[in-house]
Short mmCIF file of C-alpha atoms in Angstrom, two decimals:
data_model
loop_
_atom_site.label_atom_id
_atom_site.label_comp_id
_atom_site.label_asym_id
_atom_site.label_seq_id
_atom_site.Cartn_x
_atom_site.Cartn_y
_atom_site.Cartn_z
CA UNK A 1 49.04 103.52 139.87
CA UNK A 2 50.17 105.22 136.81
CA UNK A 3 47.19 107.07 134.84
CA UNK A 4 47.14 109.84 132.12
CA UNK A 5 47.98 113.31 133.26
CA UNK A 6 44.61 115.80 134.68
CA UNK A 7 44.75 119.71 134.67
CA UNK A 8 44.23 119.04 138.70
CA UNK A 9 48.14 117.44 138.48
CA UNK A 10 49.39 120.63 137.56
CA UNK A 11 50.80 121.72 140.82
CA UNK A 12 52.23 118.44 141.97
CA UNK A 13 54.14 117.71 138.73
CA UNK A 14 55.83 121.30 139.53
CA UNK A 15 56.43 120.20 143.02
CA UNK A 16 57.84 116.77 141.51
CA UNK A 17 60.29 118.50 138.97
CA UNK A 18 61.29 120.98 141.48
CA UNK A 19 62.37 118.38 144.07
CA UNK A 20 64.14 116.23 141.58
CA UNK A 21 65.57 119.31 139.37
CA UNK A 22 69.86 119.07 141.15
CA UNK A 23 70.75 115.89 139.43
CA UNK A 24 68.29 114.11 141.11
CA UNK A 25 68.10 115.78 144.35
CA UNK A 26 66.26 119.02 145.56
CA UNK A 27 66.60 122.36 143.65
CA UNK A 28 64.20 124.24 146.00
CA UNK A 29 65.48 127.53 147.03
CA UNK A 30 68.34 126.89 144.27
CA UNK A 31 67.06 129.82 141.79
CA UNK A 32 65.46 133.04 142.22
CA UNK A 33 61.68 131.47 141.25
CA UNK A 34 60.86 127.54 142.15
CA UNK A 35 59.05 127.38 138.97
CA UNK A 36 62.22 128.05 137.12
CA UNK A 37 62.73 124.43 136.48
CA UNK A 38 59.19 123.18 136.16
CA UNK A 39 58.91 126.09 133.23
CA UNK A 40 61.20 124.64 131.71
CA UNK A 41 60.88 121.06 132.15
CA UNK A 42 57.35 120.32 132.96
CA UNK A 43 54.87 122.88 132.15
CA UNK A 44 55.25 123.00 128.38
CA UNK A 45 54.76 119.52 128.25
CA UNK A 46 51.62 119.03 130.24
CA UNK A 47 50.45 122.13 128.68
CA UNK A 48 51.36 121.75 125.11
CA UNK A 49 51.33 117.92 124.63
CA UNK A 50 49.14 116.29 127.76
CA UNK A 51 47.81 113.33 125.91
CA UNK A 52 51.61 112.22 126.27
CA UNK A 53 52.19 112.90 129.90
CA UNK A 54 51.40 110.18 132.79
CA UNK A 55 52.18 110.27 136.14
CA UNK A 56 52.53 107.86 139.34
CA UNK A 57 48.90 108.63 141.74
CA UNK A 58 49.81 107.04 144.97
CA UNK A 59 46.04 107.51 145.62
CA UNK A 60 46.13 111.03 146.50
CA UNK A 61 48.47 112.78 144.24
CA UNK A 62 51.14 112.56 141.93
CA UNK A 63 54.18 111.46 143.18
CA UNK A 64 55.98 110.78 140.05
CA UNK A 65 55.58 111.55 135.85
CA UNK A 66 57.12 110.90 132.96
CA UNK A 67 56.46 113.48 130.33
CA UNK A 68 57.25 114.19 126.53
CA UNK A 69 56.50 114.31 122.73
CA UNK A 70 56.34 112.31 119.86
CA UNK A 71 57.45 115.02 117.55
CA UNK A 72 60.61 117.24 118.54
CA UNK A 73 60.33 119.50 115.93
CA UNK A 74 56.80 119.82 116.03
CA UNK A 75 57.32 120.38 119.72
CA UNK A 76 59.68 122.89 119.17
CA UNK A 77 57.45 124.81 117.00
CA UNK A 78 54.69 125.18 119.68
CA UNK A 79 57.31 126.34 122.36
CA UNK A 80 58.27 128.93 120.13
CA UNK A 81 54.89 130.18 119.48
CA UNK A 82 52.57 129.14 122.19
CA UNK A 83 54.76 128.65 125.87
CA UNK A 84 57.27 131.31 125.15
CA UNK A 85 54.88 134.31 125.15
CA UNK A 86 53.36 133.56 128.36
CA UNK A 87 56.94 133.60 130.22
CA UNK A 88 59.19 136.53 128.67
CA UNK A 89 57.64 139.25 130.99
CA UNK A 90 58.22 136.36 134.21
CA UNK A 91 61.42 135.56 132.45
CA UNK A 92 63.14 138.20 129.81
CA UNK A 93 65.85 137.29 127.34
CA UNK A 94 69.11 137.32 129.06
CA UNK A 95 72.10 138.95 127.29
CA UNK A 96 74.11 136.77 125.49
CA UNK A 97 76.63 135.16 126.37
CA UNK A 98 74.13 134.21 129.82
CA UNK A 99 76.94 135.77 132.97
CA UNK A 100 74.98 133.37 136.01
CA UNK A 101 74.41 129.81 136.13
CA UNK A 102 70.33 131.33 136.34
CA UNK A 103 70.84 132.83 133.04
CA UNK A 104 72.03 129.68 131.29
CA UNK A 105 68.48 128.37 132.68
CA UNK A 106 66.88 131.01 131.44
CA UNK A 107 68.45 131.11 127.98
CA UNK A 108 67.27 127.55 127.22
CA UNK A 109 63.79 128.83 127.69
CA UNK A 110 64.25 131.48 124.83
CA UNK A 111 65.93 128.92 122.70
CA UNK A 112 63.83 125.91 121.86
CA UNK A 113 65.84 125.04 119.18
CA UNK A 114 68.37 123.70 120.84
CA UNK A 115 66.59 120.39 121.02
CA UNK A 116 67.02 119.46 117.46
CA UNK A 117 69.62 118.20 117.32
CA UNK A 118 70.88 116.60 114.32
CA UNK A 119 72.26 113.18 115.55
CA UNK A 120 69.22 112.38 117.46
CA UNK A 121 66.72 112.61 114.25
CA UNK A 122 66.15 108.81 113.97
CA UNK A 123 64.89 108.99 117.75
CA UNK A 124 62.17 111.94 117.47
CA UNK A 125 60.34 111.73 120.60
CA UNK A 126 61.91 112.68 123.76
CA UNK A 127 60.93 112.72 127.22
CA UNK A 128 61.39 113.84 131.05
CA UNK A 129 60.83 111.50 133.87
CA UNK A 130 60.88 112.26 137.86
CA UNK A 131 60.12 110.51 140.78
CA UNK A 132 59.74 111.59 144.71
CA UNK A 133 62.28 109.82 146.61
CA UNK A 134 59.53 107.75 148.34
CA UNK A 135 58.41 106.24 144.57
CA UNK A 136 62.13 105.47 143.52
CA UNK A 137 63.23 101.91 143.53
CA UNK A 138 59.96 100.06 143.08
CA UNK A 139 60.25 99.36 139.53
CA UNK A 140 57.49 102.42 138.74
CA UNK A 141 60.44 104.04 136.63
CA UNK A 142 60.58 101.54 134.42
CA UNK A 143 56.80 101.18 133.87
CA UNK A 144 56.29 105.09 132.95
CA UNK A 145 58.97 104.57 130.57
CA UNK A 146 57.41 102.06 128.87
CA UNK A 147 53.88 103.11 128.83
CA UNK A 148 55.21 106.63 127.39
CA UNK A 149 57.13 104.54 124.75
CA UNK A 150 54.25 103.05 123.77
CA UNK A 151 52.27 106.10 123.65
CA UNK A 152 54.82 107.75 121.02
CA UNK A 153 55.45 104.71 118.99
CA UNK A 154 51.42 104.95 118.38
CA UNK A 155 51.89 108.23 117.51
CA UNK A 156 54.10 106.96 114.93
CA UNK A 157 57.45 107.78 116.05
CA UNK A 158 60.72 105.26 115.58
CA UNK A 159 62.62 106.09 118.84
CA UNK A 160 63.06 108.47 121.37
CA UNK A 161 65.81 110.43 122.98
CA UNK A 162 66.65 111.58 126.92
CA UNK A 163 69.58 114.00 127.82
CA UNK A 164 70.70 112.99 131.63
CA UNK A 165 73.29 115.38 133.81
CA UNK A 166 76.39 113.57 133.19
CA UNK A 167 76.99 113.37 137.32
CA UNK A 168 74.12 111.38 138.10
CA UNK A 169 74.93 108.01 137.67
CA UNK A 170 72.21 106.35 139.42
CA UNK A 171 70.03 107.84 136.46
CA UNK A 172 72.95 106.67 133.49
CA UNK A 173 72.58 102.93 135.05
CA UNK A 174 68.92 103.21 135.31
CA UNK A 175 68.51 104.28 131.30
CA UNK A 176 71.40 101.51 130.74
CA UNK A 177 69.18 98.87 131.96
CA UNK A 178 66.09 99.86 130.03
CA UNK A 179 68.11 99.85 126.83
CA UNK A 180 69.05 103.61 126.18
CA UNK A 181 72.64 103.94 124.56
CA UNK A 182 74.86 106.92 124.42
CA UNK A 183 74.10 109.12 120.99
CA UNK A 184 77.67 111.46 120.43
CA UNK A 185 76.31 114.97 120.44
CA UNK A 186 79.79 116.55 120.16
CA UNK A 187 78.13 120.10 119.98
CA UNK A 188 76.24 119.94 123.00
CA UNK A 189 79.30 119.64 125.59
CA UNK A 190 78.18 118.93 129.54
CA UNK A 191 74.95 116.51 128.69
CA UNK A 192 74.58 112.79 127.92
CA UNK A 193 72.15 112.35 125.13
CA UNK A 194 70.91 108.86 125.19
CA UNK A 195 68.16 107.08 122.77
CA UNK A 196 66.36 103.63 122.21
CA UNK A 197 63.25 101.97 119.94
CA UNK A 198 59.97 103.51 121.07
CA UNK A 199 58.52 99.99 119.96
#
């Protein structure tokens, strides 16, 4: 069933982003920590923004989540002040330009900013969603989707925005059918940006 996020999720959503975090498949053991990705594509959200994170209970723990914001700038804001602090000892500032594909990761964490992006304004909200191989193909996708759209477009926002890992396609089809188009984002080469109505 899908249900509102708990603090007691906290450790499964990791394990969920972590196991979905190459393109779709299984980053563990990929970079130095495990939480690498799940610090920067989970834990903000559930910590900073829970009222608009759900996830998939298949009656003993989360197998699945989609999580998010309403407010991308407003998000942004919080990163900067609130998550960042409590990761630059775990994580410092890598020199810039980033040398290792692990300090690319690490530089989006010290640069929130990069997610405003000017052509996806009219779609403010923007999400994450990950299933467990065992959850995929049932259709659960879809709902999460659409109960997070719903959430946002109560919260007042127009649309909302996605960026997908240009090489998996199963994920670009998936978005296709629910609606998403391609956005141009010519200044963010290597990502598809992709956007729909939150209504």
């Amino acid at each position: 069933m899908i249900r509102s996020y708990r603090r007691s999720d906290r450790a499964a959503v990791y394990d969920v982003c972590v196991r979905t975090a190459d393109a779709g498949g299984d980053a563990r053991g990929r970079w130095s920590s495990d939480d690498l990705m799940p610090d920067l594509f989970a834990g903000p959200y559930v910590d900073l923004e829970p009222d608009r994170a759900f996830v998939l209970d298949d009656g003993g723990r989360a197998v699945g989540y989609v999580l998010g914001t309403a407010d991308t700038a407003g998000f942004v804001q919080a990163w900067r002040a609130q998550w960042l602090p409590r990761l630059t000892d775990r994580y410092p500032a890598p020199p810039e330009p980033p040398r290792t594909a692990e300090e690319r990761m690490v530089s989006l964490l010290h640069r929130p900013e990069r997610m405003l992006v000017p052509e996806l304004a009219a779609y403010p909200a923007h999400l994450h969603i990950d299933l467990l191989p065992e959850a995929q193909g049932a259709g659960w996708g879809r709902a999460l989707i659409e109960v997070f759209c719903a959430a946002v477009a109560a919260a007042g926002a127009p649309g909302v925005h996605l960026g997908v890992d240009p090489v998996n396609a199963r994920a670009l089809g998936f978005y296709a059918r629910l609606g998403f188009t391609e956005v141009a984002v010519p200044s963010v080469p290597g990502a598809v940006f992709l956007a729909r109505p939150a209504a």
